[in-house]
mmCIF file of C-alpha atoms in Angstrom:
data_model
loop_
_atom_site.group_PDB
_atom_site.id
_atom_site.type_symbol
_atom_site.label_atom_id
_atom_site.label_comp_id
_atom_site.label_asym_id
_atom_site.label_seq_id
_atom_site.Cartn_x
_atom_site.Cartn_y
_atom_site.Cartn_z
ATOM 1 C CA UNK A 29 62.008 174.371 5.162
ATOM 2 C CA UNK A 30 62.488 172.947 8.913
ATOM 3 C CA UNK A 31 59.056 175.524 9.705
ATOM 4 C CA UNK A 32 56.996 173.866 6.968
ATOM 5 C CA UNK A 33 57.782 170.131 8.331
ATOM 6 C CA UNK A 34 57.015 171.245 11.686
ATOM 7 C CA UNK A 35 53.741 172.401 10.206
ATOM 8 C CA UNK A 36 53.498 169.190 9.151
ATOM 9 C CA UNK A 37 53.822 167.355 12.299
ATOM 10 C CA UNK A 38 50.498 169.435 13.567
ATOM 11 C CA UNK A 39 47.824 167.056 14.289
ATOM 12 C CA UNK A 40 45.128 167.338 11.506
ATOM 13 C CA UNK A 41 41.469 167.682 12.822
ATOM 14 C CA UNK A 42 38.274 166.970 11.015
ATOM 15 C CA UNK A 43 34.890 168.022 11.931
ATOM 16 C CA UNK A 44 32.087 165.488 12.212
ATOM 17 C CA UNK A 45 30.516 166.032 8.728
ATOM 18 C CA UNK A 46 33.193 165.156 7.345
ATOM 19 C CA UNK A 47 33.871 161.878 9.435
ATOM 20 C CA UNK A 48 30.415 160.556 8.179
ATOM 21 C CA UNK A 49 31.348 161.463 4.862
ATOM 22 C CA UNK A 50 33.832 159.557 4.841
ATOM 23 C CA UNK A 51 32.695 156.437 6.359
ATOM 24 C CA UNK A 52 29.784 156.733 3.940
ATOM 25 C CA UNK A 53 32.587 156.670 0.872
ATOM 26 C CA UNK A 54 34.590 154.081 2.273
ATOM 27 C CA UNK A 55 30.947 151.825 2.786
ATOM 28 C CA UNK A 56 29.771 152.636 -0.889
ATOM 29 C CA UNK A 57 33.801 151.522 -2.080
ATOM 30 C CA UNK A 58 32.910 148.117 0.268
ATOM 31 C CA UNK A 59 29.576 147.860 -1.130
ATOM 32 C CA UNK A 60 30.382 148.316 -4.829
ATOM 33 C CA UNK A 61 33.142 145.882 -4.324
ATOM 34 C CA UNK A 62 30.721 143.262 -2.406
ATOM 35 C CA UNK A 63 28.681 143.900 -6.178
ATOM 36 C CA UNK A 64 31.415 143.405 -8.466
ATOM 37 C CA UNK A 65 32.344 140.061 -6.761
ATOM 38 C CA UNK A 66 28.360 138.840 -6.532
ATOM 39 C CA UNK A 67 27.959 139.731 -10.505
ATOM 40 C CA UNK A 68 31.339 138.032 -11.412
ATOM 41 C CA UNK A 69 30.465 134.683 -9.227
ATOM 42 C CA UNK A 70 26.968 135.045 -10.471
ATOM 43 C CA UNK A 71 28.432 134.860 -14.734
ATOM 44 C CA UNK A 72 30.628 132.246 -13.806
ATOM 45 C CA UNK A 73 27.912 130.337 -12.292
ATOM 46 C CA UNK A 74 25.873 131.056 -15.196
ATOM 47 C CA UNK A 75 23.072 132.765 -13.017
ATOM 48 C CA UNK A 76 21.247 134.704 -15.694
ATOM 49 C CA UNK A 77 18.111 135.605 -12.993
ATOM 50 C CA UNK A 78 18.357 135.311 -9.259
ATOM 51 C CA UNK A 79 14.689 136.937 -7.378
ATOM 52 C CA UNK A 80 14.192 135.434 -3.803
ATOM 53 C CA UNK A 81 11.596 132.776 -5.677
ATOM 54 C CA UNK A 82 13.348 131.785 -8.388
ATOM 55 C CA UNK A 83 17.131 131.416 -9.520
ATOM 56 C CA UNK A 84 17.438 130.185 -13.228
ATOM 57 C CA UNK A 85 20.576 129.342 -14.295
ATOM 58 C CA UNK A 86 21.902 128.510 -18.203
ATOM 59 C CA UNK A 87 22.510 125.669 -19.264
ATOM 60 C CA UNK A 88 25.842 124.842 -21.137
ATOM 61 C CA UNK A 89 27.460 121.815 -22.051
ATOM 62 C CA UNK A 90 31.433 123.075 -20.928
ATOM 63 C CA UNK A 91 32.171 123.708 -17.619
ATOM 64 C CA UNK A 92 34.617 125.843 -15.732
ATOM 65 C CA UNK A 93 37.853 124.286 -14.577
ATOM 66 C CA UNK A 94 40.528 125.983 -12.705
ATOM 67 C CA UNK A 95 44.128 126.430 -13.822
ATOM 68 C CA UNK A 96 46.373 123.503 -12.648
ATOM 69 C CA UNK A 97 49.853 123.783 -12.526
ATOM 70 C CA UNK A 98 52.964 121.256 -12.434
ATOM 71 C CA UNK A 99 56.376 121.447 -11.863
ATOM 72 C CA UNK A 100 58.871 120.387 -13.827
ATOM 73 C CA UNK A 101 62.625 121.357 -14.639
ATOM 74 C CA UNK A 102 63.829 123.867 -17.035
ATOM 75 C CA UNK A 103 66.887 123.105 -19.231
ATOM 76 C CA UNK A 104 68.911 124.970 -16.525
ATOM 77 C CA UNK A 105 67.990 122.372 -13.990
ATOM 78 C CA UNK A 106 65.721 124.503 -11.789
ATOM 79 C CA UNK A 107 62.483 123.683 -10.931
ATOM 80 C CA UNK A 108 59.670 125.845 -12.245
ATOM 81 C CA UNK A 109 56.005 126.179 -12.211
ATOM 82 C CA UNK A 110 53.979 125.857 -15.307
ATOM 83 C CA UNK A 111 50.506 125.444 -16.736
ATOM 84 C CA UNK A 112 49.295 121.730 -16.613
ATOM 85 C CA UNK A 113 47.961 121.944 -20.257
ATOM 86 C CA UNK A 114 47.243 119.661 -21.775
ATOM 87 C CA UNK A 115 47.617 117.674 -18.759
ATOM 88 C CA UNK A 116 51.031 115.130 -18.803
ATOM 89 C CA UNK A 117 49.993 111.473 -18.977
ATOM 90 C CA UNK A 118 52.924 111.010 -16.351
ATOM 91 C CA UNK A 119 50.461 112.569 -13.548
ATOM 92 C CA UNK A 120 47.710 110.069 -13.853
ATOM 93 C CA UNK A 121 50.255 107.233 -13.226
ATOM 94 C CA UNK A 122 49.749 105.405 -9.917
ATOM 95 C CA UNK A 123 52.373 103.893 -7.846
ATOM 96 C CA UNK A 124 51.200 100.245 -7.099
ATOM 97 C CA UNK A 125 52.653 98.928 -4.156
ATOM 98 C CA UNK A 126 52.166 95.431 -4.853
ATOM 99 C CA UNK A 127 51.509 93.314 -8.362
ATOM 100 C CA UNK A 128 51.624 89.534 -10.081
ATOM 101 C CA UNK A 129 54.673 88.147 -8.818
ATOM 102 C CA UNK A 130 57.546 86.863 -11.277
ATOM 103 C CA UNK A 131 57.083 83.634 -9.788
ATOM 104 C CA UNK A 132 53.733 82.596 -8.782
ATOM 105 C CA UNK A 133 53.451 80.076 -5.721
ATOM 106 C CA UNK A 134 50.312 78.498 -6.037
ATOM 107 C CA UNK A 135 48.928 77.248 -2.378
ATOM 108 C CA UNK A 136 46.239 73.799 -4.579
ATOM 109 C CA UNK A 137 47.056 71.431 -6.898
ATOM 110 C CA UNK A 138 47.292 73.136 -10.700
ATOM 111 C CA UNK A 139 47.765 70.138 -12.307
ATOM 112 C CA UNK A 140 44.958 70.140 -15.235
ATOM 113 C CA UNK A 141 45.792 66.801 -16.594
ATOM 114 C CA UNK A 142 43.418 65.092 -13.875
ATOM 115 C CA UNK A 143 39.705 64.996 -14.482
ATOM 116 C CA UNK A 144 37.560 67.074 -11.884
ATOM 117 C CA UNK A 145 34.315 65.082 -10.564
ATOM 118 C CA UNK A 146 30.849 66.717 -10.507
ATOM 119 C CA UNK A 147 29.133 65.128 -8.165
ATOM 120 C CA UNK A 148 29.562 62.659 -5.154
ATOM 121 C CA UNK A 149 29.284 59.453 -7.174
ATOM 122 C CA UNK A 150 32.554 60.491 -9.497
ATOM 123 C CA UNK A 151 34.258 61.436 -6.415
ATOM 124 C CA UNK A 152 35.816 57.866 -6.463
ATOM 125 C CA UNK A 153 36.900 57.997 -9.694
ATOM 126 C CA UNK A 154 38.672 61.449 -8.925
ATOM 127 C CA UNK A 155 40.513 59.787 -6.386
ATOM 128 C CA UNK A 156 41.078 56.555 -8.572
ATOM 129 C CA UNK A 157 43.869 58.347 -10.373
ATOM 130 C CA UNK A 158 45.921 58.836 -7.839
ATOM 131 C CA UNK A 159 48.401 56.515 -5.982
ATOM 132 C CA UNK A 160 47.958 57.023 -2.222
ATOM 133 C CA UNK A 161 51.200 54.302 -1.388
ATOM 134 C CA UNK A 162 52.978 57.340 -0.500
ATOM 135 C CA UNK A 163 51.497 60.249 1.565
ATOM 136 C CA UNK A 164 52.528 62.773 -0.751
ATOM 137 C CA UNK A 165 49.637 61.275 -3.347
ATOM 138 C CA UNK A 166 47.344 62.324 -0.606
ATOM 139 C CA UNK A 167 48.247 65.553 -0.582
ATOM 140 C CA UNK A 168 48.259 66.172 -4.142
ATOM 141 C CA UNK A 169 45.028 65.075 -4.043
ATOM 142 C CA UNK A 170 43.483 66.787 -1.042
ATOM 143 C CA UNK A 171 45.146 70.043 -2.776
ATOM 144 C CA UNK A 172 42.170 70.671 -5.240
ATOM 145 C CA UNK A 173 40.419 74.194 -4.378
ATOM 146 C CA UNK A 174 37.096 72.237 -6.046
ATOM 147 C CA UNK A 175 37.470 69.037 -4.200
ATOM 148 C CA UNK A 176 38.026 71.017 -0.921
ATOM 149 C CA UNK A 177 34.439 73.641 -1.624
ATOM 150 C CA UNK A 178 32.627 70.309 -2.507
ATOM 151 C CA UNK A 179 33.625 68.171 0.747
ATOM 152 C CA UNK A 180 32.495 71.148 2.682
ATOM 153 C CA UNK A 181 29.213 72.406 1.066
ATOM 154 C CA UNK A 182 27.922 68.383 -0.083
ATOM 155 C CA UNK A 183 24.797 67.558 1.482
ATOM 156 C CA UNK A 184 25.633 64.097 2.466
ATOM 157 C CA UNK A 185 28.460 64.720 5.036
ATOM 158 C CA UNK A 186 29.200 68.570 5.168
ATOM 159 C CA UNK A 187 32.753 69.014 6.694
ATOM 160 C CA UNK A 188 33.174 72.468 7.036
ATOM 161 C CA UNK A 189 33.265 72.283 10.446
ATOM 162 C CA UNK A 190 35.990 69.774 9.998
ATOM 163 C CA UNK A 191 38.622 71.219 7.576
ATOM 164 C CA UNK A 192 40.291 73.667 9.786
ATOM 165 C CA UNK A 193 43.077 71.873 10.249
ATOM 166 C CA UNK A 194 42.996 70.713 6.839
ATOM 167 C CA UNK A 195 43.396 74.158 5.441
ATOM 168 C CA UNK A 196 46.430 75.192 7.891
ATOM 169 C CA UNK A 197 48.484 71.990 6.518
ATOM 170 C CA UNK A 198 47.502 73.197 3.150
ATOM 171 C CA UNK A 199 48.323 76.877 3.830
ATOM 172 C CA UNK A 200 52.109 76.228 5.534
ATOM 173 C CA UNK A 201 52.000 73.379 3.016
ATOM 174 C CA UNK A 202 52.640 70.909 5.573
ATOM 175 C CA UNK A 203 52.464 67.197 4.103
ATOM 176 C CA UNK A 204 52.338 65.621 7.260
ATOM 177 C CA UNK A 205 49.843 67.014 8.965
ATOM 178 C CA UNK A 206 47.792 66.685 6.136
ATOM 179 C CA UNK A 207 48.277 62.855 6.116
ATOM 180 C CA UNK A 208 47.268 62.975 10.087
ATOM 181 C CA UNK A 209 44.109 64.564 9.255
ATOM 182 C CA UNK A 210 43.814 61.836 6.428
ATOM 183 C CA UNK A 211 43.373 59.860 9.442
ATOM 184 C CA UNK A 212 40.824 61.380 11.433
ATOM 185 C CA UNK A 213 37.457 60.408 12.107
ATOM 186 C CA UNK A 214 35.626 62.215 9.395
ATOM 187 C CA UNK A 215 37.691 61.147 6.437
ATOM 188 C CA UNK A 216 37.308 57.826 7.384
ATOM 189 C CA UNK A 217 33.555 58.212 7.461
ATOM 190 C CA UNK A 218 33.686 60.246 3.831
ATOM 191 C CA UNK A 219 35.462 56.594 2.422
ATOM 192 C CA UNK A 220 33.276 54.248 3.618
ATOM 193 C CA UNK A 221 30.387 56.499 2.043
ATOM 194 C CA UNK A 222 32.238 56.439 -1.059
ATOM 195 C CA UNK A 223 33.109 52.506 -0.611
ATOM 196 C CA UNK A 224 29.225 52.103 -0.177
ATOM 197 C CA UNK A 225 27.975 54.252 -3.419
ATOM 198 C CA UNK A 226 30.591 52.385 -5.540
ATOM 199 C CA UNK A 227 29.507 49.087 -7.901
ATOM 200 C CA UNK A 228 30.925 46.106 -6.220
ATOM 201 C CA UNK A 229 33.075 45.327 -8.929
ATOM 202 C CA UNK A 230 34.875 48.891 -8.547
ATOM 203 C CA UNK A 231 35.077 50.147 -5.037
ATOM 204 C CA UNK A 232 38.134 51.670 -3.439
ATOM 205 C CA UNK A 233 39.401 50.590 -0.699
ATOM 206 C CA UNK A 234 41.254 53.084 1.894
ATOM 207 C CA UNK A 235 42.150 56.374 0.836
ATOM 208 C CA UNK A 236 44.135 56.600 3.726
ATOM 209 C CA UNK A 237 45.597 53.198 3.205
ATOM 210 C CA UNK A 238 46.855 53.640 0.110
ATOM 211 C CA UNK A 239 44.845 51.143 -2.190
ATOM 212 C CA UNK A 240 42.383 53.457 -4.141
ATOM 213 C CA UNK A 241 44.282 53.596 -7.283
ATOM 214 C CA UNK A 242 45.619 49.902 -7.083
ATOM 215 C CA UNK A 243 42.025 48.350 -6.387
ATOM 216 C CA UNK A 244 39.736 49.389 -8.098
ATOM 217 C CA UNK A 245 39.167 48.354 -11.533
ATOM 218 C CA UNK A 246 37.936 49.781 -14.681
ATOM 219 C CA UNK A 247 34.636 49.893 -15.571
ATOM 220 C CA UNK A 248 33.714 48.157 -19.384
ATOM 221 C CA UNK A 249 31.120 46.707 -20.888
ATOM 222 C CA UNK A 250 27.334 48.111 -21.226
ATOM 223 C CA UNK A 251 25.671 49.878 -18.558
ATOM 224 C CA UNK A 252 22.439 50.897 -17.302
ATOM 225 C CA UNK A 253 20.794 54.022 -15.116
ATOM 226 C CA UNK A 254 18.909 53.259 -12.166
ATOM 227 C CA UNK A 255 15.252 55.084 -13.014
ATOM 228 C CA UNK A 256 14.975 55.788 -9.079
ATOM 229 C CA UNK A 257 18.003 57.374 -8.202
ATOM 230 C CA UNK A 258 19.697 58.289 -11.998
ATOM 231 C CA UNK A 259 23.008 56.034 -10.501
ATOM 232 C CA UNK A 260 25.400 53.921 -13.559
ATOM 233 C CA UNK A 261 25.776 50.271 -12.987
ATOM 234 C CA UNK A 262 26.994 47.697 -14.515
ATOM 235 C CA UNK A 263 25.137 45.610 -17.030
ATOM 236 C CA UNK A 264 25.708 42.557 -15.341
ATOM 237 C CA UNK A 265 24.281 43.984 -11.802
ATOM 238 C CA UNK A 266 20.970 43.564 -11.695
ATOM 239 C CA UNK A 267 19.826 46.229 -8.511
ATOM 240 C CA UNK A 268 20.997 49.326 -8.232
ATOM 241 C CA UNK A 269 24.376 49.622 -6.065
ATOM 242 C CA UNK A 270 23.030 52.693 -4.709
ATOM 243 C CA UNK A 271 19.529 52.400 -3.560
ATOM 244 C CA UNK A 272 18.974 48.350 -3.871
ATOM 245 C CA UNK A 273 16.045 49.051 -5.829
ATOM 246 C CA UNK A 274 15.327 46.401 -9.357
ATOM 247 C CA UNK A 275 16.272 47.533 -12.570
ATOM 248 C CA UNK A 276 13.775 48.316 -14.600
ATOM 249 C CA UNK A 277 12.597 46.450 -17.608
ATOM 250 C CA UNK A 278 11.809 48.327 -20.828
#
């Protein structure tokens, strides 16, 4: 026994034929592999004709998807592997970081019982309804998201340029630096254009000063629409409080 596995232990020697024989075998095992792989990525492809001009491929209306997998826990509280299928509804849930909060803070004015104004001639008359003998009136006021976008996009005095400070009293929600811009130079200018576009019997006075919704005074009676410049006056006005122009007789 001890003689045969020293036998063993003799190194083995092969001629060269048989070297090349066997690298040829091993190369045809590589090849044929190589083949099995091309043909089985060529049906899953659905490559039914590949030449080096042409590859046509069938059509299908299903395609191929690869296993997916979860993990979950057994009844014995370990955590196994399984087929996703069907997939659980719990794995297209996303985690949202943020969402509505349970108590909204609203940075404007969401009061809806006040009328909005459409154009600069019913700005006054937005501003009529409130009081402005205490500074927070101003600020309710002044905290309209639609009376801020039309003061700084309206063609007669633009203030974009002007509401920067505006909009940080407004963001930190600072009344009193809102009144102080109430005072400024370009507010002042906005009331005396809407002091000037107003019918003499119903122009505000100040914002600022605290008499637009204590001064002015309702319109009534019958009216009439300047045919230049499409403004209301009153009936008993007889040119137009906007352009000066003569009503015109029908």
């Amino acid at each position: 026994m001890k003689r045969m596995f020293d036998d063993l232990k003799q190194p083995i020697t092969f001629n060269g034929d048989m070297v090349e024989e066997m690298k040829g075998t091993m190369q045809a095992l590589l090849d044929g592999n190589k083949m099995i792989k091309k043909e089985q990525a060529h049906l899953r492809l659905r490559i039914v004709e590949l030449e080096s001009e042409i590859t046509r491929i069938e059509s299908s209306t299903k395609d191929e998807l690869s296993e997916r997998s979860k993990n979950e826990k057994d009844s014995y509280g370990n955590e196994v592997s399984r087929l996703a299928r069907p997939l659980p509804v719990e794995y297209l849930l996303v985690d949202v970081p943020a969402s509505t909060p349970v108590t909204p803070t609203y940075s404007f004015n969401p009061d809806s019982t006040k009328q909005p104004f459409p154009d600069f001639n019913a700005l006054a008359n937005y501003l009529q309804q409130f009081s402005f003998d205490q500074s927070d009136e101003f600020y309710e006021a002044i905290s309209d998201f639609h009376l801020l976008i039309y003061i700084a996009t309206m063609d007669m005095l633009p203030m974009r340029d002007d509401l920067g400070p505006l909009l940080e009293a407004l963001k930190n929600k600072d009344r009193e630096a809102a009144v102080q811009w109430s005072r400024s130079e370009q507010w002042a200018t906005l009331e005396q254009l809407i002091v000037a576009s107003s019918p003499p019997t119903s122009r505000p006075g100040s914002v600022a000063g605290g008499t637009v919704g204590s001064s002015t005074t309702p319109r009534g009676g019958p009216i009439w629409t300047c045919s230049f410049c499409t403004f209301i006056n009153d009936a008993e006005v007889q040119n137009c409080a906007m352009c000066n122009l003569p009503r015109a007789r029908t």
